[in-house]
Amino acid sequence: MDRLNLALWTFDVGARANDPSDFADQVTSRVLSSWDAGADIVMFPEFTWMGLERFATGPDKLAEVADHLGG
C-alpha cells in the first residue's frame, strides 16, 4: 500500500521577521525541511500570509498583503 506523508504546520502571524522577504523565508524553510523529512504535501493555515499585514502601511491592509505576495 502506498503512503502519502502530510506535514501540517501552524505559523504564528506574529513571528519575528524584519521584512516580507524574511517572513517568506521562514515559511519556505518549514516547507523545505518538511520535504527533507519525507513530506509529500505541506499545509499551513489559510491565514499564514496575514503575517505580512504588519508591513502594510496604507488603509487597505489586505490589498498590500496581496501586493507583497505578488511581488
PDB file of N, CA and C in Angstrom:
ATOM      1  N   MET A   1       0.834  -1.179   0.000  1.00  0.00           N
ATOM      2  CA  MET A   1       0.000   0.000   0.000  1.00  0.00           C
ATOM      3  C   MET A   1       0.881   1.245   0.000  1.00  0.00           C
ATOM      4  N   ASP A   2       0.579   2.187  -0.889  1.00  0.00           N
ATOM      5  CA  ASP A   2       1.322   3.450  -0.934  1.00  0.00           C
ATOM      6  C   ASP A   2       0.896   4.349   0.211  1.00  0.00           C
ATOM      7  N   ARG A   3       1.822   5.192   0.627  1.00  0.00           N
ATOM      8  CA  ARG A   3       1.537   6.128   1.708  1.00  0.00           C
ATOM      9  C   ARG A   3       1.735   7.546   1.220  1.00  0.00           C
ATOM     10  N   LEU A   4       0.948   8.438   1.742  1.00  0.00           N
ATOM     11  CA  LEU A   4       1.077   9.854   1.478  1.00  0.00           C
ATOM     12  C   LEU A   4       1.451  10.516   2.794  1.00  0.00           C
ATOM     13  N   ASN A   5       2.572  11.197   2.811  1.00  0.00           N
ATOM     14  CA  ASN A   5       3.039  11.857   4.025  1.00  0.00           C
ATOM     15  C   ASN A   5       2.647  13.327   3.986  1.00  0.00           C
ATOM     16  N   LEU A   6       1.955  13.755   5.025  1.00  0.00           N
ATOM     17  CA  LEU A   6       1.433  15.100   5.109  1.00  0.00           C
ATOM     18  C   LEU A   6       2.070  15.816   6.291  1.00  0.00           C
ATOM     19  N   ALA A   7       2.557  17.021   6.065  1.00  0.00           N
ATOM     20  CA  ALA A   7       3.092  17.856   7.147  1.00  0.00           C
ATOM     21  C   ALA A   7       2.112  18.993   7.385  1.00  0.00           C
ATOM     22  N   LEU A   8       1.597  19.092   8.592  1.00  0.00           N
ATOM     23  CA  LEU A   8       0.669  20.155   8.968  1.00  0.00           C
ATOM     24  C   LEU A   8       1.385  21.120   9.892  1.00  0.00           C
ATOM     25  N   TRP A   9       1.358  22.393   9.551  1.00  0.00           N
ATOM     26  CA  TRP A   9       2.037  23.403  10.336  1.00  0.00           C
ATOM     27  C   TRP A   9       1.066  24.472  10.797  1.00  0.00           C
ATOM     28  N   THR A  10       1.384  25.048  11.920  1.00  0.00           N
ATOM     29  CA  THR A  10       0.800  26.328  12.282  1.00  0.00           C
ATOM     30  C   THR A  10       1.930  27.332  12.092  1.00  0.00           C
ATOM     31  N   PHE A  11       1.605  28.549  11.892  1.00  0.00           N
ATOM     32  CA  PHE A  11       2.651  29.558  11.740  1.00  0.00           C
ATOM     33  C   PHE A  11       2.126  30.844  12.348  1.00  0.00           C
ATOM     34  N   ASP A  12       2.753  31.276  13.404  1.00  0.00           N
ATOM     35  CA  ASP A  12       2.311  32.459  14.127  1.00  0.00           C
ATOM     36  C   ASP A  12       2.447  33.686  13.233  1.00  0.00           C
ATOM     37  N   VAL A  13       1.330  34.362  12.981  1.00  0.00           N
ATOM     38  CA  VAL A  13       1.392  35.564  12.159  1.00  0.00           C
ATOM     39  C   VAL A  13       2.237  36.637  12.820  1.00  0.00           C
ATOM     40  N   GLY A  14       2.530  36.477  14.098  1.00  0.00           N
ATOM     41  CA  GLY A  14       3.398  37.409  14.810  1.00  0.00           C
ATOM     42  C   GLY A  14       4.860  36.983  14.838  1.00  0.00           C
ATOM     43  N   ALA A  15       5.215  35.976  14.044  1.00  0.00           N
ATOM     44  CA  ALA A  15       6.607  35.506  14.012  1.00  0.00           C
ATOM     45  C   ALA A  15       7.548  36.663  13.714  1.00  0.00           C
ATOM     46  N   ARG A  16       8.657  36.692  14.385  1.00  0.00           N
ATOM     47  CA  ARG A  16       9.619  37.780  14.176  1.00  0.00           C
ATOM     48  C   ARG A  16      10.162  37.732  12.759  1.00  0.00           C
ATOM     49  N   ALA A  17      10.061  38.855  12.092  1.00  0.00           N
ATOM     50  CA  ALA A  17      10.589  38.977  10.736  1.00  0.00           C
ATOM     51  C   ALA A  17      10.928  40.445  10.507  1.00  0.00           C
ATOM     52  N   ASN A  18      12.025  40.686   9.811  1.00  0.00           N
ATOM     53  CA  ASN A  18      12.467  42.052   9.554  1.00  0.00           C
ATOM     54  C   ASN A  18      11.741  42.706   8.391  1.00  0.00           C
ATOM     55  N   ASP A  19      11.237  41.891   7.474  1.00  0.00           N
ATOM     56  CA  ASP A  19      10.570  42.411   6.288  1.00  0.00           C
ATOM     57  C   ASP A  19       9.793  41.263   5.636  1.00  0.00           C
ATOM     58  N   PRO A  20       9.000  41.557   4.617  1.00  0.00           N
ATOM     59  CA  PRO A  20       8.214  40.496   3.979  1.00  0.00           C
ATOM     60  C   PRO A  20       9.064  39.341   3.454  1.00  0.00           C
ATOM     61  N   SER A  21      10.232  39.642   2.940  1.00  0.00           N
ATOM     62  CA  SER A  21      11.103  38.594   2.419  1.00  0.00           C
ATOM     63  C   SER A  21      11.559  37.651   3.530  1.00  0.00           C
ATOM     64  N   ASP A  22      11.878  38.201   4.681  1.00  0.00           N
ATOM     65  CA  ASP A  22      12.297  37.386   5.826  1.00  0.00           C
ATOM     66  C   ASP A  22      11.152  36.480   6.286  1.00  0.00           C
ATOM     67  N   PHE A  23       9.926  37.019   6.327  1.00  0.00           N
ATOM     68  CA  PHE A  23       8.762  36.219   6.709  1.00  0.00           C
ATOM     69  C   PHE A  23       8.588  35.059   5.723  1.00  0.00           C
ATOM     70  N   ALA A  24       8.642  35.362   4.431  1.00  0.00           N
ATOM     71  CA  ALA A  24       8.511  34.328   3.397  1.00  0.00           C
ATOM     72  C   ALA A  24       9.615  33.286   3.516  1.00  0.00           C
ATOM     73  N   ASP A  25      10.827  33.724   3.831  1.00  0.00           N
ATOM     74  CA  ASP A  25      11.938  32.780   4.008  1.00  0.00           C
ATOM     75  C   ASP A  25      11.671  31.807   5.149  1.00  0.00           C
ATOM     76  N   GLN A  26      11.051  32.286   6.220  1.00  0.00           N
ATOM     77  CA  GLN A  26      10.735  31.410   7.349  1.00  0.00           C
ATOM     78  C   GLN A  26       9.707  30.350   6.964  1.00  0.00           C
ATOM     79  N   VAL A  27       8.680  30.779   6.220  1.00  0.00           N
ATOM     80  CA  VAL A  27       7.666  29.826   5.761  1.00  0.00           C
ATOM     81  C   VAL A  27       8.315  28.821   4.803  1.00  0.00           C
ATOM     82  N   THR A  28       9.108  29.321   3.873  1.00  0.00           N
ATOM     83  CA  THR A  28       9.786  28.460   2.897  1.00  0.00           C
ATOM     84  C   THR A  28      10.694  27.453   3.588  1.00  0.00           C
ATOM     85  N   SER A  29      11.383  27.883   4.627  1.00  0.00           N
ATOM     86  CA  SER A  29      12.271  26.987   5.368  1.00  0.00           C
ATOM     87  C   SER A  29      11.500  25.806   5.957  1.00  0.00           C
ATOM     88  N   ARG A  30      10.300  26.075   6.469  1.00  0.00           N
ATOM     89  CA  ARG A  30       9.490  24.979   7.016  1.00  0.00           C
ATOM     90  C   ARG A  30       9.057  24.010   5.926  1.00  0.00           C
ATOM     91  N   VAL A  31       8.736  24.546   4.756  1.00  0.00           N
ATOM     92  CA  VAL A  31       8.354  23.682   3.638  1.00  0.00           C
ATOM     93  C   VAL A  31       9.536  22.794   3.246  1.00  0.00           C
ATOM     94  N   LEU A  32      10.693  23.388   3.066  1.00  0.00           N
ATOM     95  CA  LEU A  32      11.863  22.625   2.643  1.00  0.00           C
ATOM     96  C   LEU A  32      12.268  21.577   3.678  1.00  0.00           C
ATOM     97  N   SER A  33      12.208  21.932   4.957  1.00  0.00           N
ATOM     98  CA  SER A  33      12.564  20.947   5.988  1.00  0.00           C
ATOM     99  C   SER A  33      11.537  19.817   6.031  1.00  0.00           C
ATOM    100  N   SER A  34      10.275  20.131   5.759  1.00  0.00           N
ATOM    101  CA  SER A  34       9.241  19.094   5.708  1.00  0.00           C
ATOM    102  C   SER A  34       9.496  18.144   4.548  1.00  0.00           C
ATOM    103  N   TRP A  35       9.827  18.696   3.394  1.00  0.00           N
ATOM    104  CA  TRP A  35      10.134  17.844   2.245  1.00  0.00           C
ATOM    105  C   TRP A  35      11.349  16.971   2.525  1.00  0.00           C
ATOM    106  N   ASP A  36      12.376  17.564   3.153  1.00  0.00           N
ATOM    107  CA  ASP A  36      13.577  16.787   3.502  1.00  0.00           C
ATOM    108  C   ASP A  36      13.242  15.647   4.462  1.00  0.00           C
ATOM    109  N   ALA A  37      12.209  15.849   5.296  1.00  0.00           N
ATOM    110  CA  ALA A  37      11.803  14.821   6.258  1.00  0.00           C
ATOM    111  C   ALA A  37      10.840  13.800   5.649  1.00  0.00           C
ATOM    112  N   GLY A  38      10.524  13.984   4.359  1.00  0.00           N
ATOM    113  CA  GLY A  38       9.706  12.990   3.676  1.00  0.00           C
ATOM    114  C   GLY A  38       8.267  13.379   3.400  1.00  0.00           C
ATOM    115  N   ALA A  39       7.895  14.619   3.672  1.00  0.00           N
ATOM    116  CA  ALA A  39       6.515  15.039   3.406  1.00  0.00           C
ATOM    117  C   ALA A  39       6.266  15.120   1.902  1.00  0.00           C
ATOM    118  N   ASP A  40       5.096  14.681   1.501  1.00  0.00           N
ATOM    119  CA  ASP A  40       4.663  14.829   0.115  1.00  0.00           C
ATOM    120  C   ASP A  40       3.853  16.112  -0.060  1.00  0.00           C
ATOM    121  N   ILE A  41       3.121  16.477   0.991  1.00  0.00           N
ATOM    122  CA  ILE A  41       2.282  17.670   0.993  1.00  0.00           C
ATOM    123  C   ILE A  41       2.562  18.441   2.281  1.00  0.00           C
ATOM    124  N   VAL A  42       2.693  19.753   2.162  1.00  0.00           N
ATOM    125  CA  VAL A  42       2.891  20.619   3.326  1.00  0.00           C
ATOM    126  C   VAL A  42       1.730  21.607   3.361  1.00  0.00           C
ATOM    127  N   MET A  43       1.056  21.683   4.507  1.00  0.00           N
ATOM    128  CA  MET A  43      -0.104  22.568   4.632  1.00  0.00           C
ATOM    129  C   MET A  43       0.091  23.546   5.788  1.00  0.00           C
ATOM    130  N   PHE A  44      -0.312  24.791   5.535  1.00  0.00           N
ATOM    131  CA  PHE A  44      -0.341  25.846   6.546  1.00  0.00           C
ATOM    132  C   PHE A  44      -1.773  26.358   6.653  1.00  0.00           C
ATOM    133  N   PRO A  45      -2.113  27.005   7.765  1.00  0.00           N
ATOM    134  CA  PRO A  45      -3.438  27.617   7.850  1.00  0.00           C
ATOM    135  C   PRO A  45      -3.589  28.689   6.775  1.00  0.00           C
ATOM    136  N   GLU A  46      -4.819  28.923   6.346  1.00  0.00           N
ATOM    137  CA  GLU A  46      -5.057  29.885   5.276  1.00  0.00           C
ATOM    138  C   GLU A  46      -4.657  31.300   5.653  1.00  0.00           C
ATOM    139  N   PHE A  47      -4.558  31.601   6.924  1.00  0.00           N
ATOM    140  CA  PHE A  47      -4.223  32.961   7.341  1.00  0.00           C
ATOM    141  C   PHE A  47      -2.718  33.179   7.542  1.00  0.00           C
ATOM    142  N   THR A  48      -1.903  32.211   7.233  1.00  0.00           N
ATOM    143  CA  THR A  48      -0.461  32.338   7.453  1.00  0.00           C
ATOM    144  C   THR A  48       0.093  33.626   6.860  1.00  0.00           C
ATOM    145  N   TRP A  49      -0.296  33.914   5.619  1.00  0.00           N
ATOM    146  CA  TRP A  49       0.292  35.079   4.944  1.00  0.00           C
ATOM    147  C   TRP A  49      -0.174  36.408   5.515  1.00  0.00           C
ATOM    148  N   MET A  50      -1.153  36.394   6.411  1.00  0.00           N
ATOM    149  CA  MET A  50      -1.557  37.645   7.052  1.00  0.00           C
ATOM    150  C   MET A  50      -0.479  38.145   8.002  1.00  0.00           C
ATOM    151  N   GLY A  51       0.549  37.349   8.218  1.00  0.00           N
ATOM    152  CA  GLY A  51       1.708  37.825   8.960  1.00  0.00           C
ATOM    153  C   GLY A  51       2.406  38.974   8.248  1.00  0.00           C
ATOM    154  N   LEU A  52       2.096  39.145   6.974  1.00  0.00           N
ATOM    155  CA  LEU A  52       2.658  40.263   6.206  1.00  0.00           C
ATOM    156  C   LEU A  52       1.923  41.569   6.476  1.00  0.00           C
ATOM    157  N   GLU A  53       0.785  41.490   7.157  1.00  0.00           N
ATOM    158  CA  GLU A  53      -0.026  42.689   7.395  1.00  0.00           C
ATOM    159  C   GLU A  53       0.757  43.775   8.133  1.00  0.00           C
ATOM    160  N   ARG A  54       1.619  43.395   9.028  1.00  0.00           N
ATOM    161  CA  ARG A  54       2.348  44.412   9.808  1.00  0.00           C
ATOM    162  C   ARG A  54       3.278  45.252   8.941  1.00  0.00           C
ATOM    163  N   PHE A  55       3.568  44.788   7.730  1.00  0.00           N
ATOM    164  CA  PHE A  55       4.412  45.550   6.819  1.00  0.00           C
ATOM    165  C   PHE A  55       3.586  46.449   5.899  1.00  0.00           C
ATOM    166  N   ALA A  56       2.272  46.382   6.031  1.00  0.00           N
ATOM    167  CA  ALA A  56       1.379  47.228   5.239  1.00  0.00           C
ATOM    168  C   ALA A  56       1.180  48.548   5.976  1.00  0.00           C
ATOM    169  N   THR A  57       1.303  49.641   5.260  1.00  0.00           N
ATOM    170  CA  THR A  57       1.223  50.957   5.898  1.00  0.00           C
ATOM    171  C   THR A  57      -0.003  51.756   5.485  1.00  0.00           C
ATOM    172  N   GLY A  58      -0.693  51.330   4.448  1.00  0.00           N
ATOM    173  CA  GLY A  58      -1.859  52.067   3.952  1.00  0.00           C
ATOM    174  C   GLY A  58      -3.151  51.592   4.581  1.00  0.00           C
ATOM    175  N   PRO A  59      -4.259  52.174   4.143  1.00  0.00           N
ATOM    176  CA  PRO A  59      -5.558  51.833   4.724  1.00  0.00           C
ATOM    177  C   PRO A  59      -6.098  50.469   4.286  1.00  0.00           C
ATOM    178  N   ASP A  60      -5.667  49.964   3.137  1.00  0.00           N
ATOM    179  CA  ASP A  60      -6.168  48.678   2.642  1.00  0.00           C
ATOM    180  C   ASP A  60      -5.109  47.597   2.891  1.00  0.00           C
ATOM    181  N   LYS A  61      -5.106  47.102   4.112  1.00  0.00           N
ATOM    182  CA  LYS A  61      -4.083  46.122   4.523  1.00  0.00           C
ATOM    183  C   LYS A  61      -4.110  44.866   3.664  1.00  0.00           C
ATOM    184  N   LEU A  62      -5.292  44.358   3.368  1.00  0.00           N
ATOM    185  CA  LEU A  62      -5.408  43.130   2.583  1.00  0.00           C
ATOM    186  C   LEU A  62      -4.818  43.310   1.184  1.00  0.00           C
ATOM    187  N   ALA A  63      -5.072  44.449   0.560  1.00  0.00           N
ATOM    188  CA  ALA A  63      -4.519  44.707  -0.773  1.00  0.00           C
ATOM    189  C   ALA A  63      -2.991  44.758  -0.719  1.00  0.00           C
ATOM    190  N   GLU A  64      -2.453  45.344   0.332  1.00  0.00           N
ATOM    191  CA  GLU A  64      -0.991  45.414   0.462  1.00  0.00           C
ATOM    192  C   GLU A  64      -0.383  44.041   0.699  1.00  0.00           C
ATOM    193  N   VAL A  65      -1.054  43.211   1.501  1.00  0.00           N
ATOM    194  CA  VAL A  65      -0.572  41.839   1.696  1.00  0.00           C
ATOM    195  C   VAL A  65      -0.540  41.122   0.344  1.00  0.00           C
ATOM    196  N   ALA A  66      -1.597  41.295  -0.444  1.00  0.00           N
ATOM    197  CA  ALA A  66      -1.646  40.678  -1.775  1.00  0.00           C
ATOM    198  C   ALA A  66      -0.512  41.204  -2.651  1.00  0.00           C
ATOM    199  N   ASP A  67      -0.203  42.488  -2.558  1.00  0.00           N
ATOM    200  CA  ASP A  67       0.915  43.060  -3.314  1.00  0.00           C
ATOM    201  C   ASP A  67       2.236  42.418  -2.902  1.00  0.00           C
ATOM    202  N   HIS A  68       2.424  42.207  -1.594  1.00  0.00           N
ATOM    203  CA  HIS A  68       3.654  41.554  -1.126  1.00  0.00           C
ATOM    204  C   HIS A  68       3.763  40.144  -1.705  1.00  0.00           C
ATOM    205  N   LEU A  69       2.648  39.446  -1.786  1.00  0.00           N
ATOM    206  CA  LEU A  69       2.671  38.083  -2.318  1.00  0.00           C
ATOM    207  C   LEU A  69       2.951  38.067  -3.806  1.00  0.00           C
ATOM    208  N   GLY A  70       2.518  39.084  -4.505  1.00  0.00           N
ATOM    209  CA  GLY A  70       2.719  39.144  -5.948  1.00  0.00           C
ATOM    210  C   GLY A  70       4.066  39.685  -6.341  1.00  0.00           C
ATOM    211  N   GLY A  71       4.774  40.198  -5.380  1.00  0.00           N
ATOM    212  CA  GLY A  71       5.914  40.937  -5.583  1.00  0.00           C
ATOM    213  C   GLY A  71       7.197  40.631  -6.012  1.00  0.00           C
TER     214      GLY A  71
END
